[in-house]
Amino acid sequence: KKKKKKKKKKKKKKGCVSFSHRIKKSLSMDTKSRLRELLNLPENSLCADCNELAPTWASTNWGAFICAQCAGVHRSLGVEKSFVLSCTLDDWTNEQVEHMANRGNKKVNDELEFCVPKNIEVPYEEQTDRDTREKYIRAKYVDLLFHKVDGKSPCPPKRFKRKTSRSSKNSASSLRDAGMVEFVGIVDVHLIEGKNLIVKDIISSDPYCVLSLGFQTRKSTTKKNSLNPLYNEHFSFSWNGKDELVIEIFDHDDLSKDDHMGVVTIDLGFLHNNPEKSFQSWHPVTHRKHRDRQQGELDIELTYTPIQ
């Protein structure tokens, strides 16, 4: 009899855990679907800080939807200034989602970008370097330099308006769908310099790099007449924990198609066990078809920040 009673108690406990798990899962599904609805609103379809298409991050205390690169800067401000969550992986409370619904990018920018001086460099999509992005975001959210003040005339920042079409809306939707429940953190790529790159023009090359991680792509500046270019540029990517980092180097040509100068492929798997640490090393640039043929080197520093 005693044994039977113990078995019954165990069954009750299992049932209890299962029930609470179902409730938690149901709430999670509700908040995720609500976030999807908010992200699909026209006012939230672009990053609140740089106009990058299909933001998948958010500053929850401000109520702004932001892209991966801007999210990296927001995280550096500290949680008391900007509490950052991923719209695709983190767990959200109903209160946080409702706050986002009551705010949104339009209200945030009407307040925090009320009057931006014309001499201020405004971030625009992935082409903005880290320093410019950080200066603007810090001025906007920490120093409140562009905040709405009585007596000031409105002077919102001038950004290029992206042409929206069915294809671009579909691509934004597909970007979010591709990222749902996949991202585990942010990888910061510090492209430092290259050396001994190959000649593609008569005596030199005008190299630039295209960095790809999953469906995300970034482009560096072009360095004129250099086989040993110094870049010193930062790029942030959302990472699903699996994709490799691919860096292709091209020689810029004004009159013809840009020439391919080589490729670097980096397996990021080692970052899982080394969060918040920086790793700098030289990586061989190889021919895209003949990988045994080295065509220079790139100096890269990688830092991985997991989602808390």
PDB file of C-alpha atoms in Angstrom:
ATOM      1  CA  LYS A   1       0.000   0.000   0.000  1.00  0.00           C
ATOM      2  CA  LYS A   2       2.800   2.395   0.912  1.00  0.00           C
ATOM      3  CA  LYS A   3       4.495   1.781  -2.448  1.00  0.00           C
ATOM      4  CA  LYS A   4       1.278   2.524  -4.336  1.00  0.00           C
ATOM      5  CA  LYS A   5       0.837   5.831  -2.501  1.00  0.00           C
ATOM      6  CA  LYS A   6       4.374   6.904  -3.415  1.00  0.00           C
ATOM      7  CA  LYS A   7       3.726   6.139  -7.086  1.00  0.00           C
ATOM      8  CA  LYS A   8       0.550   8.214  -7.036  1.00  0.00           C
ATOM      9  CA  LYS A   9       2.418  11.189  -5.527  1.00  0.00           C
ATOM     10  CA  LYS A  10       5.062  10.964  -8.247  1.00  0.00           C
ATOM     11  CA  LYS A  11       2.410  10.966 -10.943  1.00  0.00           C
ATOM     12  CA  LYS A  12       0.819  14.108  -9.465  1.00  0.00           C
ATOM     13  CA  LYS A  13       4.173  15.894  -9.464  1.00  0.00           C
ATOM     14  CA  LYS A  14       4.816  14.982 -13.089  1.00  0.00           C
ATOM     15  CA  GLY A  15       1.361  16.186 -14.055  1.00  0.00           C
ATOM     16  CA  CYS A  16       1.932  19.459 -12.214  1.00  0.00           C
ATOM     17  CA  VAL A  17       5.254  20.149 -13.969  1.00  0.00           C
ATOM     18  CA  SER A  18       3.801  19.273 -17.334  1.00  0.00           C
ATOM     19  CA  PHE A  19       0.864  21.645 -16.807  1.00  0.00           C
ATOM     20  CA  SER A  20       3.056  24.603 -15.770  1.00  0.00           C
ATOM     21  CA  HIS A  21       5.365  23.905 -18.707  1.00  0.00           C
ATOM     22  CA  ARG A  22       2.383  24.037 -21.075  1.00  0.00           C
ATOM     23  CA  ILE A  23       1.261  27.378 -19.601  1.00  0.00           C
ATOM     24  CA  LYS A  24       4.778  28.862 -19.964  1.00  0.00           C
ATOM     25  CA  LYS A  25       5.045  27.596 -23.540  1.00  0.00           C
ATOM     26  CA  SER A  26       1.613  29.048 -24.376  1.00  0.00           C
ATOM     27  CA  LEU A  27       2.582  32.465 -22.961  1.00  0.00           C
ATOM     28  CA  SER A  28       5.850  32.355 -24.894  1.00  0.00           C
ATOM     29  CA  MET A  29       4.014  31.594 -28.131  1.00  0.00           C
ATOM     30  CA  ASP A  30       1.575  34.473 -27.474  1.00  0.00           C
ATOM     31  CA  THR A  31       4.361  37.010 -26.885  1.00  0.00           C
ATOM     32  CA  LYS A  32       6.289  35.805 -29.950  1.00  0.00           C
ATOM     33  CA  SER A  33       3.244  36.141 -32.199  1.00  0.00           C
ATOM     34  CA  ARG A  34       2.522  39.606 -30.742  1.00  0.00           C
ATOM     35  CA  LEU A  35       6.130  40.644 -31.402  1.00  0.00           C
ATOM     36  CA  ARG A  36       5.794  39.429 -34.992  1.00  0.00           C
ATOM     37  CA  GLU A  37       2.736  41.646 -35.421  1.00  0.00           C
ATOM     38  CA  LEU A  38       4.590  44.675 -34.059  1.00  0.00           C
ATOM     39  CA  LEU A  39       7.640  44.045 -36.267  1.00  0.00           C
ATOM     40  CA  ASN A  40       5.411  43.836 -39.329  1.00  0.00           C
ATOM     41  CA  LEU A  41       3.998  47.322 -38.730  1.00  0.00           C
ATOM     42  CA  PRO A  42       5.407  49.829 -41.286  1.00  0.00           C
ATOM     43  CA  GLU A  43       6.756  52.099 -38.519  1.00  0.00           C
ATOM     44  CA  ASN A  44       8.827  49.217 -37.089  1.00  0.00           C
ATOM     45  CA  SER A  45      10.054  47.715 -40.361  1.00  0.00           C
ATOM     46  CA  LEU A  46      13.341  49.671 -40.198  1.00  0.00           C
ATOM     47  CA  CYS A  47      15.862  50.043 -37.380  1.00  0.00           C
ATOM     48  CA  ALA A  48      15.031  53.064 -35.185  1.00  0.00           C
ATOM     49  CA  ASP A  49      18.658  54.239 -35.286  1.00  0.00           C
ATOM     50  CA  CYS A  50      20.035  53.494 -38.774  1.00  0.00           C
ATOM     51  CA  ASN A  51      17.112  52.442 -41.042  1.00  0.00           C
ATOM     52  CA  GLU A  52      18.482  48.900 -41.543  1.00  0.00           C
ATOM     53  CA  LEU A  53      15.784  46.621 -42.930  1.00  0.00           C
ATOM     54  CA  ALA A  54      14.033  44.041 -40.700  1.00  0.00           C
ATOM     55  CA  PRO A  55      15.269  44.748 -37.145  1.00  0.00           C
ATOM     56  CA  THR A  56      15.156  41.705 -34.841  1.00  0.00           C
ATOM     57  CA  TRP A  57      16.337  43.320 -31.591  1.00  0.00           C
ATOM     58  CA  ALA A  58      14.748  45.800 -29.210  1.00  0.00           C
ATOM     59  CA  SER A  59      15.578  48.316 -26.506  1.00  0.00           C
ATOM     60  CA  THR A  60      12.706  47.412 -24.196  1.00  0.00           C
ATOM     61  CA  ASN A  61      12.891  50.358 -21.799  1.00  0.00           C
ATOM     62  CA  TRP A  62      12.770  52.827 -24.701  1.00  0.00           C
ATOM     63  CA  GLY A  63      10.353  50.800 -26.821  1.00  0.00           C
ATOM     64  CA  ALA A  64      12.493  50.851 -29.985  1.00  0.00           C
ATOM     65  CA  PHE A  65      13.141  48.054 -32.481  1.00  0.00           C
ATOM     66  CA  ILE A  66      16.766  48.004 -33.636  1.00  0.00           C
ATOM     67  CA  CYS A  67      19.154  46.002 -35.859  1.00  0.00           C
ATOM     68  CA  ALA A  68      21.986  43.706 -34.733  1.00  0.00           C
ATOM     69  CA  GLN A  69      24.731  46.320 -35.185  1.00  0.00           C
ATOM     70  CA  CYS A  70      22.864  48.987 -33.213  1.00  0.00           C
ATOM     71  CA  ALA A  71      21.936  46.371 -30.583  1.00  0.00           C
ATOM     72  CA  GLY A  72      25.653  45.796 -30.020  1.00  0.00           C
ATOM     73  CA  VAL A  73      26.101  49.489 -29.240  1.00  0.00           C
ATOM     74  CA  HIS A  74      22.995  49.614 -27.024  1.00  0.00           C
ATOM     75  CA  ARG A  75      24.326  46.700 -24.962  1.00  0.00           C
ATOM     76  CA  SER A  76      27.547  48.634 -24.354  1.00  0.00           C
ATOM     77  CA  LEU A  77      25.536  51.484 -22.771  1.00  0.00           C
ATOM     78  CA  GLY A  78      24.493  49.265 -19.854  1.00  0.00           C
ATOM     79  CA  VAL A  79      21.073  47.872 -18.931  1.00  0.00           C
ATOM     80  CA  GLU A  80      20.135  50.975 -16.934  1.00  0.00           C
ATOM     81  CA  LYS A  81      20.384  53.031 -20.135  1.00  0.00           C
ATOM     82  CA  SER A  82      19.119  50.469 -22.662  1.00  0.00           C
ATOM     83  CA  PHE A  83      17.819  46.989 -21.844  1.00  0.00           C
ATOM     84  CA  VAL A  84      18.298  44.917 -25.010  1.00  0.00           C
ATOM     85  CA  LEU A  85      16.381  41.751 -25.892  1.00  0.00           C
ATOM     86  CA  SER A  86      16.309  39.603 -29.005  1.00  0.00           C
ATOM     87  CA  CYS A  87      12.883  39.440 -30.645  1.00  0.00           C
ATOM     88  CA  THR A  88      13.704  35.968 -31.923  1.00  0.00           C
ATOM     89  CA  LEU A  89      15.224  34.071 -29.001  1.00  0.00           C
ATOM     90  CA  ASP A  90      14.810  35.791 -25.630  1.00  0.00           C
ATOM     91  CA  ASP A  91      11.790  35.241 -23.374  1.00  0.00           C
ATOM     92  CA  TRP A  92       9.576  38.301 -23.045  1.00  0.00           C
ATOM     93  CA  THR A  93       6.988  39.222 -20.428  1.00  0.00           C
ATOM     94  CA  ASN A  94       3.544  40.444 -21.459  1.00  0.00           C
ATOM     95  CA  GLU A  95       4.352  43.807 -19.856  1.00  0.00           C
ATOM     96  CA  GLN A  96       7.463  44.238 -22.018  1.00  0.00           C
ATOM     97  CA  VAL A  97       5.550  43.413 -25.199  1.00  0.00           C
ATOM     98  CA  GLU A  98       2.730  45.801 -24.311  1.00  0.00           C
ATOM     99  CA  HIS A  99       5.257  48.553 -23.606  1.00  0.00           C
ATOM    100  CA  MET A 100       6.702  48.017 -27.097  1.00  0.00           C
ATOM    101  CA  ALA A 101       3.180  48.187 -28.535  1.00  0.00           C
ATOM    102  CA  ASN A 102       2.505  51.484 -26.742  1.00  0.00           C
ATOM    103  CA  ARG A 103       5.795  52.968 -27.931  1.00  0.00           C
ATOM    104  CA  GLY A 104       7.273  51.799 -31.240  1.00  0.00           C
ATOM    105  CA  ASN A 105       9.886  53.437 -33.459  1.00  0.00           C
ATOM    106  CA  LYS A 106       7.787  56.400 -34.570  1.00  0.00           C
ATOM    107  CA  LYS A 107       6.992  57.592 -31.041  1.00  0.00           C
ATOM    108  CA  VAL A 108      10.562  57.010 -29.881  1.00  0.00           C
ATOM    109  CA  ASN A 109      12.084  58.983 -32.748  1.00  0.00           C
ATOM    110  CA  ASP A 110       9.484  61.763 -32.568  1.00  0.00           C
ATOM    111  CA  GLU A 111      10.737  62.258 -29.016  1.00  0.00           C
ATOM    112  CA  LEU A 112      14.467  61.447 -29.186  1.00  0.00           C
ATOM    113  CA  GLU A 113      15.212  62.720 -32.719  1.00  0.00           C
ATOM    114  CA  PHE A 114      13.049  65.823 -32.468  1.00  0.00           C
ATOM    115  CA  CYS A 115      15.850  68.194 -33.454  1.00  0.00           C
ATOM    116  CA  VAL A 116      19.075  66.775 -34.897  1.00  0.00           C
ATOM    117  CA  PRO A 117      21.644  69.399 -36.037  1.00  0.00           C
ATOM    118  CA  LYS A 118      22.549  69.197 -39.722  1.00  0.00           C
ATOM    119  CA  ASN A 119      26.252  68.779 -38.948  1.00  0.00           C
ATOM    120  CA  ILE A 120      25.607  65.528 -37.025  1.00  0.00           C
ATOM    121  CA  GLU A 121      26.481  62.359 -38.956  1.00  0.00           C
ATOM    122  CA  VAL A 122      23.444  60.075 -38.823  1.00  0.00           C
ATOM    123  CA  PRO A 123      23.932  56.270 -39.056  1.00  0.00           C
ATOM    124  CA  TYR A 124      22.567  54.718 -42.229  1.00  0.00           C
ATOM    125  CA  GLU A 125      22.265  50.944 -42.625  1.00  0.00           C
ATOM    126  CA  GLU A 126      25.335  48.667 -42.564  1.00  0.00           C
ATOM    127  CA  GLN A 127      27.619  51.177 -44.296  1.00  0.00           C
ATOM    128  CA  THR A 128      28.088  53.156 -41.046  1.00  0.00           C
ATOM    129  CA  ASP A 129      31.242  52.414 -39.060  1.00  0.00           C
ATOM    130  CA  ARG A 130      31.095  51.465 -35.389  1.00  0.00           C
ATOM    131  CA  ASP A 131      32.492  54.781 -34.048  1.00  0.00           C
ATOM    132  CA  THR A 132      29.905  56.914 -35.863  1.00  0.00           C
ATOM    133  CA  ARG A 133      27.101  54.581 -34.829  1.00  0.00           C
ATOM    134  CA  GLU A 134      28.197  54.631 -31.182  1.00  0.00           C
ATOM    135  CA  LYS A 135      28.569  58.422 -31.021  1.00  0.00           C
ATOM    136  CA  TYR A 136      25.082  58.957 -32.430  1.00  0.00           C
ATOM    137  CA  ILE A 137      23.341  56.359 -30.253  1.00  0.00           C
ATOM    138  CA  ARG A 138      25.053  57.643 -27.105  1.00  0.00           C
ATOM    139  CA  ALA A 139      24.055  61.232 -27.962  1.00  0.00           C
ATOM    140  CA  LYS A 140      20.487  60.110 -28.658  1.00  0.00           C
ATOM    141  CA  TYR A 141      19.778  57.838 -25.673  1.00  0.00           C
ATOM    142  CA  VAL A 142      22.281  58.818 -22.959  1.00  0.00           C
ATOM    143  CA  ASP A 143      22.933  62.534 -23.452  1.00  0.00           C
ATOM    144  CA  LEU A 144      19.450  63.196 -24.928  1.00  0.00           C
ATOM    145  CA  LEU A 145      20.961  65.847 -27.217  1.00  0.00           C
ATOM    146  CA  PHE A 146      18.152  65.670 -29.777  1.00  0.00           C
ATOM    147  CA  HIS A 147      15.315  65.319 -27.244  1.00  0.00           C
ATOM    148  CA  LYS A 148      12.045  67.203 -27.697  1.00  0.00           C
ATOM    149  CA  VAL A 149      12.227  70.521 -25.829  1.00  0.00           C
ATOM    150  CA  ASP A 150       9.676  73.310 -25.665  1.00  0.00           C
ATOM    151  CA  GLY A 151      10.642  76.259 -27.836  1.00  0.00           C
ATOM    152  CA  LYS A 152      12.671  74.197 -30.300  1.00  0.00           C
ATOM    153  CA  SER A 153      11.482  73.752 -33.857  1.00  0.00           C
ATOM    154  CA  PRO A 154      11.334  70.161 -35.155  1.00  0.00           C
ATOM    155  CA  CYS A 155      14.322  69.173 -37.274  1.00  0.00           C
ATOM    156  CA  PRO A 156      14.354  65.368 -37.710  1.00  0.00           C
ATOM    157  CA  PRO A 157      17.433  63.740 -39.257  1.00  0.00           C
ATOM    158  CA  LYS A 158      17.477  63.285 -43.000  1.00  0.00           C
ATOM    159  CA  ARG A 159      17.854  59.647 -43.952  1.00  0.00           C
ATOM    160  CA  PHE A 160      17.496  58.083 -47.349  1.00  0.00           C
ATOM    161  CA  LYS A 161      14.080  56.506 -47.714  1.00  0.00           C
ATOM    162  CA  ARG A 162      14.225  52.920 -48.817  1.00  0.00           C
ATOM    163  CA  LYS A 163      11.868  52.090 -51.668  1.00  0.00           C
ATOM    164  CA  THR A 164       9.362  49.637 -50.276  1.00  0.00           C
ATOM    165  CA  SER A 165       7.848  47.051 -52.563  1.00  0.00           C
ATOM    166  CA  ARG A 166       6.304  43.645 -52.255  1.00  0.00           C
ATOM    167  CA  SER A 167       9.684  42.015 -52.801  1.00  0.00           C
ATOM    168  CA  SER A 168      11.365  44.111 -50.095  1.00  0.00           C
ATOM    169  CA  LYS A 169       8.534  43.411 -47.651  1.00  0.00           C
ATOM    170  CA  ASN A 170       8.821  39.722 -48.424  1.00  0.00           C
ATOM    171  CA  SER A 171      12.580  39.840 -47.920  1.00  0.00           C
ATOM    172  CA  ALA A 172      12.127  41.559 -44.551  1.00  0.00           C
ATOM    173  CA  SER A 173       9.649  38.908 -43.510  1.00  0.00           C
ATOM    174  CA  SER A 174      11.942  36.114 -44.687  1.00  0.00           C
ATOM    175  CA  LEU A 175      14.884  37.626 -42.779  1.00  0.00           C
ATOM    176  CA  ARG A 176      12.887  37.528 -39.559  1.00  0.00           C
ATOM    177  CA  ASP A 177      11.596  34.037 -40.255  1.00  0.00           C
ATOM    178  CA  ALA A 178      15.150  32.851 -40.898  1.00  0.00           C
ATOM    179  CA  GLY A 179      16.237  34.261 -37.570  1.00  0.00           C
ATOM    180  CA  MET A 180      13.342  32.990 -35.430  1.00  0.00           C
ATOM    181  CA  VAL A 181      14.586  30.961 -32.454  1.00  0.00           C
ATOM    182  CA  GLU A 182      18.074  30.641 -33.986  1.00  0.00           C
ATOM    183  CA  PHE A 183      20.317  33.451 -32.761  1.00  0.00           C
ATOM    184  CA  VAL A 184      22.423  32.679 -29.698  1.00  0.00           C
ATOM    185  CA  GLY A 185      24.413  35.914 -29.547  1.00  0.00           C
ATOM    186  CA  ILE A 186      26.352  38.652 -31.338  1.00  0.00           C
ATOM    187  CA  VAL A 187      29.734  38.262 -33.020  1.00  0.00           C
ATOM    188  CA  ASP A 188      31.791  41.431 -33.363  1.00  0.00           C
ATOM    189  CA  VAL A 189      34.253  41.218 -36.245  1.00  0.00           C
ATOM    190  CA  HIS A 190      37.164  43.652 -36.117  1.00  0.00           C
ATOM    191  CA  LEU A 191      38.655  43.800 -39.610  1.00  0.00           C
ATOM    192  CA  ILE A 192      42.110  45.180 -38.822  1.00  0.00           C
ATOM    193  CA  GLU A 193      44.317  44.918 -41.929  1.00  0.00           C
ATOM    194  CA  GLY A 194      45.477  42.829 -44.861  1.00  0.00           C
ATOM    195  CA  LYS A 195      48.939  42.050 -46.155  1.00  0.00           C
ATOM    196  CA  ASN A 196      50.544  40.670 -49.304  1.00  0.00           C
ATOM    197  CA  LEU A 197      47.290  40.739 -51.278  1.00  0.00           C
ATOM    198  CA  ILE A 198      47.526  40.000 -54.994  1.00  0.00           C
ATOM    199  CA  VAL A 199      47.828  42.583 -57.792  1.00  0.00           C
ATOM    200  CA  LYS A 200      44.715  42.948 -59.924  1.00  0.00           C
ATOM    201  CA  ASP A 201      45.418  46.278 -61.607  1.00  0.00           C
ATOM    202  CA  ILE A 202      48.674  47.114 -63.392  1.00  0.00           C
ATOM    203  CA  ILE A 203      50.844  47.523 -60.299  1.00  0.00           C
ATOM    204  CA  SER A 204      48.450  47.365 -57.329  1.00  0.00           C
ATOM    205  CA  SER A 205      44.807  46.850 -56.271  1.00  0.00           C
ATOM    206  CA  ASP A 206      41.920  48.761 -54.667  1.00  0.00           C
ATOM    207  CA  PRO A 207      40.724  46.129 -52.186  1.00  0.00           C
ATOM    208  CA  TYR A 208      37.495  46.036 -50.189  1.00  0.00           C
ATOM    209  CA  CYS A 209      35.961  43.192 -48.163  1.00  0.00           C
ATOM    210  CA  VAL A 210      32.463  41.707 -48.167  1.00  0.00           C
ATOM    211  CA  LEU A 211      31.720  39.909 -44.894  1.00  0.00           C
ATOM    212  CA  SER A 212      28.899  37.354 -44.725  1.00  0.00           C
ATOM    213  CA  LEU A 213      27.425  35.409 -41.809  1.00  0.00           C
ATOM    214  CA  GLY A 214      24.263  33.487 -42.660  1.00  0.00           C
ATOM    215  CA  PHE A 215      21.945  35.866 -44.530  1.00  0.00           C
ATOM    216  CA  GLN A 216      23.713  39.003 -43.180  1.00  0.00           C
ATOM    217  CA  THR A 217      26.213  40.885 -45.331  1.00  0.00           C
ATOM    218  CA  ARG A 218      28.490  43.837 -44.554  1.00  0.00           C
ATOM    219  CA  LYS A 219      30.921  45.749 -46.749  1.00  0.00           C
ATOM    220  CA  SER A 220      34.142  47.513 -45.780  1.00  0.00           C
ATOM    221  CA  THR A 221      35.554  50.704 -47.248  1.00  0.00           C
ATOM    222  CA  THR A 222      37.759  50.543 -50.354  1.00  0.00           C
ATOM    223  CA  LYS A 223      41.482  51.179 -49.909  1.00  0.00           C
ATOM    224  CA  LYS A 224      43.116  52.749 -52.951  1.00  0.00           C
ATOM    225  CA  ASN A 225      46.386  51.412 -54.390  1.00  0.00           C
ATOM    226  CA  SER A 226      47.287  49.098 -51.537  1.00  0.00           C
ATOM    227  CA  LEU A 227      48.266  45.452 -51.210  1.00  0.00           C
ATOM    228  CA  ASN A 228      48.599  45.937 -47.441  1.00  0.00           C
ATOM    229  CA  PRO A 229      45.351  47.797 -46.623  1.00  0.00           C
ATOM    230  CA  LEU A 230      44.658  49.102 -43.120  1.00  0.00           C
ATOM    231  CA  TYR A 231      40.897  48.921 -42.371  1.00  0.00           C
ATOM    232  CA  ASN A 232      40.371  49.024 -38.581  1.00  0.00           C
ATOM    233  CA  GLU A 233      36.593  48.593 -39.015  1.00  0.00           C
ATOM    234  CA  HIS A 234      34.042  46.827 -36.769  1.00  0.00           C
ATOM    235  CA  PHE A 235      31.026  44.810 -37.929  1.00  0.00           C
ATOM    236  CA  SER A 236      28.384  43.147 -35.737  1.00  0.00           C
ATOM    237  CA  PHE A 237      26.420  40.042 -36.710  1.00  0.00           C
ATOM    238  CA  SER A 238      23.681  37.997 -35.078  1.00  0.00           C
ATOM    239  CA  TRP A 239      24.909  34.404 -34.865  1.00  0.00           C
ATOM    240  CA  ASN A 240      22.938  31.163 -34.765  1.00  0.00           C
ATOM    241  CA  GLY A 241      25.839  29.201 -33.329  1.00  0.00           C
ATOM    242  CA  LYS A 242      26.484  27.269 -36.547  1.00  0.00           C
ATOM    243  CA  ASP A 243      27.238  29.509 -39.548  1.00  0.00           C
ATOM    244  CA  GLU A 244      30.796  30.201 -40.692  1.00  0.00           C
ATOM    245  CA  LEU A 245      32.123  33.712 -41.271  1.00  0.00           C
ATOM    246  CA  VAL A 246      33.032  34.242 -44.921  1.00  0.00           C
ATOM    247  CA  ILE A 247      35.100  37.248 -46.024  1.00  0.00           C
ATOM    248  CA  GLU A 248      35.561  37.833 -49.750  1.00  0.00           C
ATOM    249  CA  ILE A 249      38.042  40.399 -51.057  1.00  0.00           C
ATOM    250  CA  PHE A 250      37.430  42.315 -54.280  1.00  0.00           C
ATOM    251  CA  ASP A 251      39.406  44.816 -56.330  1.00  0.00           C
ATOM    252  CA  HIS A 252      37.264  47.858 -57.112  1.00  0.00           C
ATOM    253  CA  ASP A 253      37.119  48.889 -60.784  1.00  0.00           C
ATOM    254  CA  ASP A 254      35.358  51.971 -62.121  1.00  0.00           C
ATOM    255  CA  LEU A 255      34.982  50.788 -65.717  1.00  0.00           C
ATOM    256  CA  SER A 256      34.549  47.022 -65.393  1.00  0.00           C
ATOM    257  CA  LYS A 257      33.324  44.303 -63.059  1.00  0.00           C
ATOM    258  CA  ASP A 258      35.159  44.136 -59.729  1.00  0.00           C
ATOM    259  CA  ASP A 259      37.813  41.396 -59.651  1.00  0.00           C
ATOM    260  CA  HIS A 260      37.786  38.661 -57.011  1.00  0.00           C
ATOM    261  CA  MET A 261      40.996  38.664 -54.968  1.00  0.00           C
ATOM    262  CA  GLY A 262      40.378  35.760 -52.597  1.00  0.00           C
ATOM    263  CA  VAL A 263      38.329  34.469 -49.690  1.00  0.00           C
ATOM    264  CA  VAL A 264      38.727  33.787 -45.964  1.00  0.00           C
ATOM    265  CA  THR A 265      36.478  31.245 -44.228  1.00  0.00           C
ATOM    266  CA  ILE A 266      36.421  31.075 -40.417  1.00  0.00           C
ATOM    267  CA  ASP A 267      34.724  28.352 -38.380  1.00  0.00           C
ATOM    268  CA  LEU A 268      33.286  30.168 -35.334  1.00  0.00           C
ATOM    269  CA  GLY A 269      32.519  27.047 -33.308  1.00  0.00           C
ATOM    270  CA  PHE A 270      35.325  27.737 -30.804  1.00  0.00           C
ATOM    271  CA  LEU A 271      33.516  30.910 -29.650  1.00  0.00           C
ATOM    272  CA  HIS A 272      30.858  28.865 -27.818  1.00  0.00           C
ATOM    273  CA  ASN A 273      33.293  28.071 -25.024  1.00  0.00           C
ATOM    274  CA  ASN A 274      34.903  31.517 -24.986  1.00  0.00           C
ATOM    275  CA  PRO A 275      32.202  34.156 -24.422  1.00  0.00           C
ATOM    276  CA  GLU A 276      33.200  37.804 -23.900  1.00  0.00           C
ATOM    277  CA  LYS A 277      36.790  37.077 -24.972  1.00  0.00           C
ATOM    278  CA  SER A 278      38.614  38.552 -27.983  1.00  0.00           C
ATOM    279  CA  PHE A 279      40.680  36.432 -30.364  1.00  0.00           C
ATOM    280  CA  GLN A 280      43.007  38.080 -32.862  1.00  0.00           C
ATOM    281  CA  SER A 281      44.927  36.186 -35.546  1.00  0.00           C
ATOM    282  CA  TRP A 282      46.049  36.267 -39.174  1.00  0.00           C
ATOM    283  CA  HIS A 283      43.904  34.206 -41.580  1.00  0.00           C
ATOM    284  CA  PRO A 284      45.099  33.041 -45.013  1.00  0.00           C
ATOM    285  CA  VAL A 285      43.367  34.481 -48.074  1.00  0.00           C
ATOM    286  CA  THR A 286      42.895  31.718 -50.629  1.00  0.00           C
ATOM    287  CA  HIS A 287      41.635  31.360 -54.188  1.00  0.00           C
ATOM    288  CA  ARG A 288      37.864  30.686 -54.097  1.00  0.00           C
ATOM    289  CA  LYS A 289      38.227  27.514 -56.189  1.00  0.00           C
ATOM    290  CA  HIS A 290      41.779  26.393 -55.423  1.00  0.00           C
ATOM    291  CA  ARG A 291      41.886  26.618 -51.637  1.00  0.00           C
ATOM    292  CA  ASP A 292      45.494  25.463 -51.464  1.00  0.00           C
ATOM    293  CA  ARG A 293      46.592  28.641 -53.284  1.00  0.00           C
ATOM    294  CA  GLN A 294      47.306  31.417 -50.757  1.00  0.00           C
ATOM    295  CA  GLN A 295      46.815  35.022 -51.929  1.00  0.00           C
ATOM    296  CA  GLY A 296      47.644  37.071 -48.837  1.00  0.00           C
ATOM    297  CA  GLU A 297      46.385  37.322 -45.250  1.00  0.00           C
ATOM    298  CA  LEU A 298      43.788  39.205 -43.198  1.00  0.00           C
ATOM    299  CA  ASP A 299      44.217  40.219 -39.549  1.00  0.00           C
ATOM    300  CA  ILE A 300      40.873  39.581 -37.804  1.00  0.00           C
ATOM    301  CA  GLU A 301      39.749  39.992 -34.190  1.00  0.00           C
ATOM    302  CA  LEU A 302      36.579  38.143 -33.078  1.00  0.00           C
ATOM    303  CA  THR A 303      34.490  38.745 -29.941  1.00  0.00           C
ATOM    304  CA  TYR A 304      31.384  36.718 -29.062  1.00  0.00           C
ATOM    305  CA  THR A 305      28.657  38.035 -26.737  1.00  0.00           C
ATOM    306  CA  PRO A 306      25.989  35.430 -25.912  1.00  0.00           C
ATOM    307  CA  ILE A 307      22.369  36.386 -25.318  1.00  0.00           C
ATOM    308  CA  GLN A 308      21.803  36.428 -21.577  1.00  0.00           C
TER     309      GLN A 308
END
